[in-house]
Amino acid sequence: MARTVDLLSDDDIALLKESSLLVGRTLAEVARHIAPGVTTGELDRMAEEFIRDNGAIPGFKGLYGCPSTLLISVNDQVVHGLPGDRTLRDGDVASVDCGVLMNGFYGDSAYTFMVGEVAGPVKQLLRVTQECLQLGIEQAVENNRTGDIGHAIQQHAEKNGYGVVRELVGHGVGRKLHEPPEVPNYGRRGQGAKLRNGMVLAIEPMINMGTKEVKQLGDGWTIVTRDGKPSAHFEHNIAVRAGRSEVLSTFSYIEDVLKAKGELVN
Ligand code: MG
Ligand code: MG
């Protein structure tokens, strides 16, 4: 049964934005500590402590049985990697996805970090995936459709020779982490759910360097590319408005940290 789309009031959106910004600050904590030699489990514990210290609760932990605060997906892992004993190594890329619940609203944002010195083609994948996110966001305006977002993302990714994951998609976000509508990263202009003022969406391109095909590992969570090539993932929360979209989450806290570390290339 299709659930109806929950349109949020400006007051609701202001609360959701607080949650989204806390995710950005949590990811900045990850940025501060991510380096060769650090385990994904250490980053997860740090993030949980930071979120709770800020009066919120981790948004993923316990949801659908998720055991962790962060989902950390390294190299050929696309999304839903579970933090643990894995030690990050020089040259890795790690998508870190984080959700929080505060004041009744979820924030949900993801950033793909470079660990140490990353190969040029992988840097390029990260750059293009961020561009895909930006192009998708620009389409998230009232009276457009979800297909306009997906089309913009798909076009830019495929123009660069990359694969667009089909099995996992963006979504509405609000009082629940996953609300309708689905927001695929592929699609046709003018198709899909109509966008209305007050809808809040999580737009999250998952772009593979090689094939678009993915599979799930035996842990029942981790999604990896079928060809073993790297994948990138960036996610923002946006409110649909007339003639524009309002980005509620931010990477600016992350970028401030990365600049100070001399690690921002984009
Ligand atoms: Mg997410
Ligand atoms: Mg999401």
PDB file of C-alpha atoms and ligand atoms in Angstrom:
ATOM      1  CA  MET A   1       0.000   0.000   0.000  1.00  0.00           C
ATOM      2  CA  ALA A   2       1.454   3.331  -1.003  1.00  0.00           C
ATOM      3  CA  ARG A   3       1.794   5.731   1.872  1.00  0.00           C
ATOM      4  CA  THR A   4       0.929   9.324   1.206  1.00  0.00           C
ATOM      5  CA  VAL A   5       3.720  11.864   1.120  1.00  0.00           C
ATOM      6  CA  ASP A   6       4.038  13.833   4.333  1.00  0.00           C
ATOM      7  CA  LEU A   7       4.335  17.560   3.584  1.00  0.00           C
ATOM      8  CA  LEU A   8       6.187  19.303   6.379  1.00  0.00           C
ATOM      9  CA  SER A   9       5.429  22.744   7.780  1.00  0.00           C
ATOM     10  CA  ASP A  10       8.175  25.362   7.928  1.00  0.00           C
ATOM     11  CA  ASP A  11       8.462  24.711  11.681  1.00  0.00           C
ATOM     12  CA  ASP A  12       8.866  20.979  11.023  1.00  0.00           C
ATOM     13  CA  ILE A  13      11.492  21.669   8.370  1.00  0.00           C
ATOM     14  CA  ALA A  14      13.404  23.930  10.778  1.00  0.00           C
ATOM     15  CA  LEU A  15      13.525  21.034  13.263  1.00  0.00           C
ATOM     16  CA  LEU A  16      14.578  18.557  10.594  1.00  0.00           C
ATOM     17  CA  LYS A  17      17.322  20.957   9.529  1.00  0.00           C
ATOM     18  CA  GLU A  18      18.715  20.876  13.085  1.00  0.00           C
ATOM     19  CA  SER A  19      18.930  17.089  12.788  1.00  0.00           C
ATOM     20  CA  SER A  20      20.574  17.325   9.365  1.00  0.00           C
ATOM     21  CA  LEU A  21      23.117  19.834  10.653  1.00  0.00           C
ATOM     22  CA  LEU A  22      23.964  17.589  13.581  1.00  0.00           C
ATOM     23  CA  VAL A  23      24.692  14.823  11.064  1.00  0.00           C
ATOM     24  CA  GLY A  24      27.048  17.262   9.304  1.00  0.00           C
ATOM     25  CA  ARG A  25      28.821  18.019  12.577  1.00  0.00           C
ATOM     26  CA  THR A  26      29.060  14.297  13.343  1.00  0.00           C
ATOM     27  CA  LEU A  27      30.607  13.640   9.933  1.00  0.00           C
ATOM     28  CA  ALA A  28      33.064  16.476  10.681  1.00  0.00           C
ATOM     29  CA  GLU A  29      34.100  14.511  13.796  1.00  0.00           C
ATOM     30  CA  VAL A  30      34.674  11.549  11.492  1.00  0.00           C
ATOM     31  CA  ALA A  31      36.729  13.833   9.215  1.00  0.00           C
ATOM     32  CA  ARG A  32      38.877  14.843  12.185  1.00  0.00           C
ATOM     33  CA  HIS A  33      39.756  11.258  13.032  1.00  0.00           C
ATOM     34  CA  ILE A  34      39.706   9.332   9.761  1.00  0.00           C
ATOM     35  CA  ALA A  35      43.239   8.314   8.736  1.00  0.00           C
ATOM     36  CA  PRO A  36      45.264   5.256   7.817  1.00  0.00           C
ATOM     37  CA  GLY A  37      45.374   2.904  10.830  1.00  0.00           C
ATOM     38  CA  VAL A  38      41.981   3.859  12.270  1.00  0.00           C
ATOM     39  CA  THR A  39      39.321   1.140  12.392  1.00  0.00           C
ATOM     40  CA  THR A  40      35.775   1.693  11.199  1.00  0.00           C
ATOM     41  CA  GLY A  41      34.572   0.546  14.633  1.00  0.00           C
ATOM     42  CA  GLU A  42      36.514   3.362  16.315  1.00  0.00           C
ATOM     43  CA  LEU A  43      34.847   5.933  14.056  1.00  0.00           C
ATOM     44  CA  ASP A  44      31.451   4.433  14.864  1.00  0.00           C
ATOM     45  CA  ARG A  45      31.954   4.681  18.631  1.00  0.00           C
ATOM     46  CA  MET A  46      33.160   8.270  18.298  1.00  0.00           C
ATOM     47  CA  ALA A  47      30.111   9.216  16.232  1.00  0.00           C
ATOM     48  CA  GLU A  48      27.655   7.627  18.661  1.00  0.00           C
ATOM     49  CA  GLU A  49      29.206   9.443  21.619  1.00  0.00           C
ATOM     50  CA  PHE A  50      29.136  12.763  19.742  1.00  0.00           C
ATOM     51  CA  ILE A  51      25.471  12.363  18.790  1.00  0.00           C
ATOM     52  CA  ARG A  52      24.392  11.436  22.314  1.00  0.00           C
ATOM     53  CA  ASP A  53      26.481  14.279  23.810  1.00  0.00           C
ATOM     54  CA  ASN A  54      24.462  16.595  21.584  1.00  0.00           C
ATOM     55  CA  GLY A  55      21.137  15.383  22.935  1.00  0.00           C
ATOM     56  CA  ALA A  56      20.150  13.266  19.948  1.00  0.00           C
ATOM     57  CA  ILE A  57      20.042   9.545  19.298  1.00  0.00           C
ATOM     58  CA  PRO A  58      21.663   7.632  16.437  1.00  0.00           C
ATOM     59  CA  GLY A  59      19.081   7.311  13.674  1.00  0.00           C
ATOM     60  CA  PHE A  60      20.175   3.992  12.180  1.00  0.00           C
ATOM     61  CA  LYS A  61      21.012   1.964  15.288  1.00  0.00           C
ATOM     62  CA  GLY A  62      18.233  -0.536  15.975  1.00  0.00           C
ATOM     63  CA  LEU A  63      16.336   0.383  12.816  1.00  0.00           C
ATOM     64  CA  TYR A  64      15.769  -2.716  10.634  1.00  0.00           C
ATOM     65  CA  GLY A  65      18.174  -4.411  13.091  1.00  0.00           C
ATOM     66  CA  CYS A  66      21.071  -2.098  12.204  1.00  0.00           C
ATOM     67  CA  PRO A  67      23.775  -2.617  14.859  1.00  0.00           C
ATOM     68  CA  SER A  68      25.693   0.634  14.374  1.00  0.00           C
ATOM     69  CA  THR A  69      25.511   4.432  14.348  1.00  0.00           C
ATOM     70  CA  LEU A  70      27.412   4.786  11.079  1.00  0.00           C
ATOM     71  CA  LEU A  71      27.388   2.712   7.928  1.00  0.00           C
ATOM     72  CA  ILE A  72      30.925   2.742   6.537  1.00  0.00           C
ATOM     73  CA  SER A  73      31.513   1.388   3.056  1.00  0.00           C
ATOM     74  CA  VAL A  74      35.122   1.072   1.907  1.00  0.00           C
ATOM     75  CA  ASN A  75      36.341   0.970  -1.724  1.00  0.00           C
ATOM     76  CA  ASP A  76      34.179  -1.577  -3.609  1.00  0.00           C
ATOM     77  CA  GLN A  77      31.556  -1.436  -0.858  1.00  0.00           C
ATOM     78  CA  VAL A  78      28.721   0.759  -2.111  1.00  0.00           C
ATOM     79  CA  VAL A  79      26.595   1.302   1.003  1.00  0.00           C
ATOM     80  CA  HIS A  80      25.522  -0.415   4.249  1.00  0.00           C
ATOM     81  CA  GLY A  81      29.004  -1.521   5.305  1.00  0.00           C
ATOM     82  CA  LEU A  82      29.018  -2.398   9.010  1.00  0.00           C
ATOM     83  CA  PRO A  83      31.726  -0.781  11.161  1.00  0.00           C
ATOM     84  CA  GLY A  84      34.051  -3.174  12.952  1.00  0.00           C
ATOM     85  CA  ASP A  85      37.658  -4.336  13.052  1.00  0.00           C
ATOM     86  CA  ARG A  86      38.547  -3.203   9.532  1.00  0.00           C
ATOM     87  CA  THR A  87      41.559  -0.902   9.581  1.00  0.00           C
ATOM     88  CA  LEU A  88      41.505   1.891   7.031  1.00  0.00           C
ATOM     89  CA  ARG A  89      44.564   2.009   4.801  1.00  0.00           C
ATOM     90  CA  ASP A  90      46.324   4.644   2.744  1.00  0.00           C
ATOM     91  CA  GLY A  91      44.526   4.976  -0.596  1.00  0.00           C
ATOM     92  CA  ASP A  92      41.117   3.772   0.626  1.00  0.00           C
ATOM     93  CA  VAL A  93      37.908   5.686   0.098  1.00  0.00           C
ATOM     94  CA  ALA A  94      35.186   5.308   2.700  1.00  0.00           C
ATOM     95  CA  SER A  95      31.576   6.356   2.358  1.00  0.00           C
ATOM     96  CA  VAL A  96      30.301   7.269   5.813  1.00  0.00           C
ATOM     97  CA  ASP A  97      26.511   7.415   6.118  1.00  0.00           C
ATOM     98  CA  CYS A  98      24.989   8.820   9.298  1.00  0.00           C
ATOM     99  CA  GLY A  99      21.497   9.429  10.624  1.00  0.00           C
ATOM    100  CA  VAL A 100      20.266  11.110  13.779  1.00  0.00           C
ATOM    101  CA  LEU A 101      16.866  11.470  15.408  1.00  0.00           C
ATOM    102  CA  MET A 102      16.256  14.670  17.371  1.00  0.00           C
ATOM    103  CA  ASN A 103      13.050  16.550  18.216  1.00  0.00           C
ATOM    104  CA  GLY A 104      11.039  13.936  16.340  1.00  0.00           C
ATOM    105  CA  PHE A 105      12.792  14.355  12.990  1.00  0.00           C
ATOM    106  CA  TYR A 106      15.514  12.437  11.207  1.00  0.00           C
ATOM    107  CA  GLY A 107      18.573  13.807   9.451  1.00  0.00           C
ATOM    108  CA  ASP A 108      20.403  11.523   6.998  1.00  0.00           C
ATOM    109  CA  SER A 109      23.581  12.487   5.169  1.00  0.00           C
ATOM    110  CA  ALA A 110      26.637  10.752   3.735  1.00  0.00           C
ATOM    111  CA  TYR A 111      30.111  11.750   2.570  1.00  0.00           C
ATOM    112  CA  THR A 112      32.840   9.711   0.900  1.00  0.00           C
ATOM    113  CA  PHE A 113      36.217  10.376   2.515  1.00  0.00           C
ATOM    114  CA  MET A 114      39.672   9.824   1.095  1.00  0.00           C
ATOM    115  CA  VAL A 115      42.092   8.041   3.398  1.00  0.00           C
ATOM    116  CA  GLY A 116      45.637   9.255   2.837  1.00  0.00           C
ATOM    117  CA  GLU A 117      46.729   9.521  -0.797  1.00  0.00           C
ATOM    118  CA  VAL A 118      44.030   8.311  -3.206  1.00  0.00           C
ATOM    119  CA  ALA A 119      44.590   7.432  -6.880  1.00  0.00           C
ATOM    120  CA  GLY A 120      43.609  10.106  -9.423  1.00  0.00           C
ATOM    121  CA  PRO A 121      40.801   8.132 -11.097  1.00  0.00           C
ATOM    122  CA  VAL A 122      39.189   7.456  -7.716  1.00  0.00           C
ATOM    123  CA  LYS A 123      39.397  11.153  -6.807  1.00  0.00           C
ATOM    124  CA  GLN A 124      37.657  11.850 -10.091  1.00  0.00           C
ATOM    125  CA  LEU A 125      34.871   9.378  -9.184  1.00  0.00           C
ATOM    126  CA  LEU A 126      34.323  11.232  -5.909  1.00  0.00           C
ATOM    127  CA  ARG A 127      34.299  14.597  -7.659  1.00  0.00           C
ATOM    128  CA  VAL A 128      31.770  13.493 -10.277  1.00  0.00           C
ATOM    129  CA  THR A 129      29.524  11.857  -7.679  1.00  0.00           C
ATOM    130  CA  GLN A 130      29.393  15.141  -5.748  1.00  0.00           C
ATOM    131  CA  GLU A 131      28.538  16.899  -9.013  1.00  0.00           C
ATOM    132  CA  CYS A 132      25.757  14.337  -9.565  1.00  0.00           C
ATOM    133  CA  LEU A 133      24.343  15.174  -6.136  1.00  0.00           C
ATOM    134  CA  GLN A 134      24.425  18.887  -6.930  1.00  0.00           C
ATOM    135  CA  LEU A 135      22.701  18.375 -10.298  1.00  0.00           C
ATOM    136  CA  GLY A 136      20.031  16.245  -8.630  1.00  0.00           C
ATOM    137  CA  ILE A 137      19.437  18.890  -5.976  1.00  0.00           C
ATOM    138  CA  GLU A 138      18.916  21.553  -8.646  1.00  0.00           C
ATOM    139  CA  GLN A 139      16.035  19.490 -10.055  1.00  0.00           C
ATOM    140  CA  ALA A 140      14.285  19.146  -6.692  1.00  0.00           C
ATOM    141  CA  VAL A 141      11.833  21.988  -7.217  1.00  0.00           C
ATOM    142  CA  GLU A 142       8.070  22.135  -6.979  1.00  0.00           C
ATOM    143  CA  ASN A 143       6.183  20.556  -9.910  1.00  0.00           C
ATOM    144  CA  ASN A 144       9.226  18.655 -11.143  1.00  0.00           C
ATOM    145  CA  ARG A 145       9.155  14.890 -10.713  1.00  0.00           C
ATOM    146  CA  THR A 146      11.504  12.405  -9.103  1.00  0.00           C
ATOM    147  CA  GLY A 147      12.480  11.303 -12.619  1.00  0.00           C
ATOM    148  CA  ASP A 148      13.930  14.762 -13.269  1.00  0.00           C
ATOM    149  CA  ILE A 149      16.289  14.285 -10.325  1.00  0.00           C
ATOM    150  CA  GLY A 150      17.247  10.766 -11.389  1.00  0.00           C
ATOM    151  CA  HIS A 151      17.731  11.763 -14.999  1.00  0.00           C
ATOM    152  CA  ALA A 152      20.125  14.600 -14.118  1.00  0.00           C
ATOM    153  CA  ILE A 153      22.182  12.283 -11.902  1.00  0.00           C
ATOM    154  CA  GLN A 154      22.235   9.399 -14.381  1.00  0.00           C
ATOM    155  CA  GLN A 155      23.189  11.591 -17.342  1.00  0.00           C
ATOM    156  CA  HIS A 156      26.184  13.090 -15.597  1.00  0.00           C
ATOM    157  CA  ALA A 157      27.408   9.766 -14.190  1.00  0.00           C
ATOM    158  CA  GLU A 158      27.083   7.868 -17.469  1.00  0.00           C
ATOM    159  CA  LYS A 159      28.662  10.714 -19.452  1.00  0.00           C
ATOM    160  CA  ASN A 160      31.722  10.073 -17.303  1.00  0.00           C
ATOM    161  CA  GLY A 161      31.594   6.325 -17.983  1.00  0.00           C
ATOM    162  CA  TYR A 162      30.328   5.340 -14.529  1.00  0.00           C
ATOM    163  CA  GLY A 163      27.602   2.920 -13.440  1.00  0.00           C
ATOM    164  CA  VAL A 164      24.499   4.090 -11.551  1.00  0.00           C
ATOM    165  CA  VAL A 165      23.280   1.700  -8.875  1.00  0.00           C
ATOM    166  CA  ARG A 166      19.639   0.741  -9.405  1.00  0.00           C
ATOM    167  CA  GLU A 167      18.829  -1.388  -6.367  1.00  0.00           C
ATOM    168  CA  LEU A 168      19.187   1.380  -3.788  1.00  0.00           C
ATOM    169  CA  VAL A 169      17.589   4.786  -4.018  1.00  0.00           C
ATOM    170  CA  GLY A 170      17.060   8.088  -2.219  1.00  0.00           C
ATOM    171  CA  HIS A 171      13.852   8.711  -0.298  1.00  0.00           C
ATOM    172  CA  GLY A 172      11.640  11.091   1.569  1.00  0.00           C
ATOM    173  CA  VAL A 173      12.809  11.844   5.108  1.00  0.00           C
ATOM    174  CA  GLY A 174      10.868  13.230   8.065  1.00  0.00           C
ATOM    175  CA  ARG A 175       9.332  11.662  11.164  1.00  0.00           C
ATOM    176  CA  LYS A 176      10.557   8.374   9.765  1.00  0.00           C
ATOM    177  CA  LEU A 177      13.983   7.802   8.245  1.00  0.00           C
ATOM    178  CA  HIS A 178      12.486   6.435   5.048  1.00  0.00           C
ATOM    179  CA  GLU A 179       9.353   8.124   3.771  1.00  0.00           C
ATOM    180  CA  PRO A 180       7.828   8.148   0.308  1.00  0.00           C
ATOM    181  CA  PRO A 181       8.601   8.950  -2.420  1.00  0.00           C
ATOM    182  CA  GLU A 182      11.506   6.856  -3.621  1.00  0.00           C
ATOM    183  CA  VAL A 183      14.133   9.007  -5.339  1.00  0.00           C
ATOM    184  CA  PRO A 184      16.045   6.825  -7.823  1.00  0.00           C
ATOM    185  CA  ASN A 185      19.400   7.993  -9.165  1.00  0.00           C
ATOM    186  CA  TYR A 186      18.282   7.134 -12.683  1.00  0.00           C
ATOM    187  CA  GLY A 187      15.135   7.905 -14.594  1.00  0.00           C
ATOM    188  CA  ARG A 188      13.324   9.803 -17.276  1.00  0.00           C
ATOM    189  CA  ARG A 189      12.403  13.447 -17.302  1.00  0.00           C
ATOM    190  CA  GLY A 190       8.795  14.117 -16.347  1.00  0.00           C
ATOM    191  CA  GLN A 191       8.256  10.679 -14.799  1.00  0.00           C
ATOM    192  CA  GLY A 192       7.837   9.559 -11.216  1.00  0.00           C
ATOM    193  CA  ALA A 193       6.295  11.246  -8.198  1.00  0.00           C
ATOM    194  CA  LYS A 194       5.434  14.912  -8.468  1.00  0.00           C
ATOM    195  CA  LEU A 195       7.402  17.161  -6.135  1.00  0.00           C
ATOM    196  CA  ARG A 196       5.477  19.490  -3.857  1.00  0.00           C
ATOM    197  CA  ASN A 197       6.458  22.409  -1.689  1.00  0.00           C
ATOM    198  CA  GLY A 198       7.260  21.065   1.792  1.00  0.00           C
ATOM    199  CA  MET A 199       8.462  17.632   0.722  1.00  0.00           C
ATOM    200  CA  VAL A 200      11.816  16.764   2.230  1.00  0.00           C
ATOM    201  CA  LEU A 201      14.023  14.374   0.282  1.00  0.00           C
ATOM    202  CA  ALA A 202      17.264  12.525   0.887  1.00  0.00           C
ATOM    203  CA  ILE A 203      19.070  12.605  -2.461  1.00  0.00           C
ATOM    204  CA  GLU A 204      21.940  10.132  -2.468  1.00  0.00           C
ATOM    205  CA  PRO A 205      23.692   9.116  -5.685  1.00  0.00           C
ATOM    206  CA  MET A 206      25.605   5.823  -5.438  1.00  0.00           C
ATOM    207  CA  ILE A 207      27.968   5.837  -8.401  1.00  0.00           C
ATOM    208  CA  ASN A 208      30.297   2.987  -9.407  1.00  0.00           C
ATOM    209  CA  MET A 209      33.543   3.400 -11.304  1.00  0.00           C
ATOM    210  CA  GLY A 210      32.682   0.332 -13.365  1.00  0.00           C
ATOM    211  CA  THR A 211      29.550  -1.747 -13.717  1.00  0.00           C
ATOM    212  CA  LYS A 212      26.278  -0.647 -12.182  1.00  0.00           C
ATOM    213  CA  GLU A 213      25.732  -4.200 -10.940  1.00  0.00           C
ATOM    214  CA  VAL A 214      25.947  -4.838  -7.211  1.00  0.00           C
ATOM    215  CA  LYS A 215      25.519  -7.750  -4.819  1.00  0.00           C
ATOM    216  CA  GLN A 216      24.998  -8.179  -1.104  1.00  0.00           C
ATOM    217  CA  LEU A 217      27.586  -9.849   1.107  1.00  0.00           C
ATOM    218  CA  GLY A 218      26.795 -12.742   3.437  1.00  0.00           C
ATOM    219  CA  ASP A 219      26.504 -10.382   6.432  1.00  0.00           C
ATOM    220  CA  GLY A 220      23.074  -9.437   5.048  1.00  0.00           C
ATOM    221  CA  TRP A 221      24.051  -5.761   4.941  1.00  0.00           C
ATOM    222  CA  THR A 222      27.059  -4.762   2.889  1.00  0.00           C
ATOM    223  CA  ILE A 223      26.407  -3.951  -0.773  1.00  0.00           C
ATOM    224  CA  VAL A 224      29.468  -4.288  -3.042  1.00  0.00           C
ATOM    225  CA  THR A 225      30.133  -3.736  -6.738  1.00  0.00           C
ATOM    226  CA  ARG A 226      30.106  -6.934  -8.792  1.00  0.00           C
ATOM    227  CA  ASP A 227      33.356  -6.041 -10.542  1.00  0.00           C
ATOM    228  CA  GLY A 228      35.219  -5.050  -7.368  1.00  0.00           C
ATOM    229  CA  LYS A 229      35.795  -1.497  -8.594  1.00  0.00           C
ATOM    230  CA  PRO A 230      35.286   1.430  -6.207  1.00  0.00           C
ATOM    231  CA  SER A 231      32.020   3.203  -5.560  1.00  0.00           C
ATOM    232  CA  ALA A 232      31.167   6.643  -4.161  1.00  0.00           C
ATOM    233  CA  HIS A 233      28.156   7.951  -2.234  1.00  0.00           C
ATOM    234  CA  PHE A 234      27.159  11.453  -1.165  1.00  0.00           C
ATOM    235  CA  GLU A 235      23.830  12.390   0.412  1.00  0.00           C
ATOM    236  CA  HIS A 236      22.032  15.599   1.318  1.00  0.00           C
ATOM    237  CA  ASN A 237      18.590  16.361   2.760  1.00  0.00           C
ATOM    238  CA  ILE A 238      16.690  19.009   0.846  1.00  0.00           C
ATOM    239  CA  ALA A 239      13.324  20.704   1.122  1.00  0.00           C
ATOM    240  CA  VAL A 240      11.401  21.096  -2.125  1.00  0.00           C
ATOM    241  CA  ARG A 241      10.412  24.703  -2.709  1.00  0.00           C
ATOM    242  CA  ALA A 242       8.887  26.688  -5.568  1.00  0.00           C
ATOM    243  CA  GLY A 243      11.586  27.434  -8.114  1.00  0.00           C
ATOM    244  CA  ARG A 244      14.476  26.216  -5.959  1.00  0.00           C
ATOM    245  CA  SER A 245      15.466  23.585  -3.470  1.00  0.00           C
ATOM    246  CA  GLU A 246      16.639  24.308   0.037  1.00  0.00           C
ATOM    247  CA  VAL A 247      19.573  22.208   1.171  1.00  0.00           C
ATOM    248  CA  LEU A 248      19.088  21.360   4.850  1.00  0.00           C
ATOM    249  CA  SER A 249      22.234  19.339   5.495  1.00  0.00           C
ATOM    250  CA  THR A 250      25.762  20.610   4.900  1.00  0.00           C
ATOM    251  CA  PHE A 251      29.263  19.399   4.097  1.00  0.00           C
ATOM    252  CA  SER A 252      30.792  22.709   5.216  1.00  0.00           C
ATOM    253  CA  TYR A 253      31.790  21.427   8.679  1.00  0.00           C
ATOM    254  CA  ILE A 254      33.488  18.448   7.020  1.00  0.00           C
ATOM    255  CA  GLU A 255      35.205  20.637   4.458  1.00  0.00           C
ATOM    256  CA  ASP A 256      36.513  23.008   7.152  1.00  0.00           C
ATOM    257  CA  VAL A 257      38.186  20.041   8.859  1.00  0.00           C
ATOM    258  CA  LEU A 258      39.553  18.618   5.614  1.00  0.00           C
ATOM    259  CA  LYS A 259      40.933  22.025   4.586  1.00  0.00           C
ATOM    260  CA  ALA A 260      42.715  22.312   7.934  1.00  0.00           C
ATOM    261  CA  LYS A 261      44.156  18.818   7.352  1.00  0.00           C
ATOM    262  CA  GLY A 262      45.166  19.787   3.804  1.00  0.00           C
ATOM    263  CA  GLU A 263      43.006  16.979   2.406  1.00  0.00           C
ATOM    264  CA  LEU A 264      40.308  18.805   0.464  1.00  0.00           C
ATOM    265  CA  VAL A 265      40.764  18.339  -3.269  1.00  0.00           C
ATOM    266  CA  ASN A 266      37.352  19.142  -4.701  1.00  0.00           C
TER     267      ASN A 266
HETATM  268 MG    MG B   1      22.065   7.958   4.496  1.00  0.00          MG
HETATM  269 MG    MG B   2      19.315   7.989   2.962  1.00  0.00          MG
END
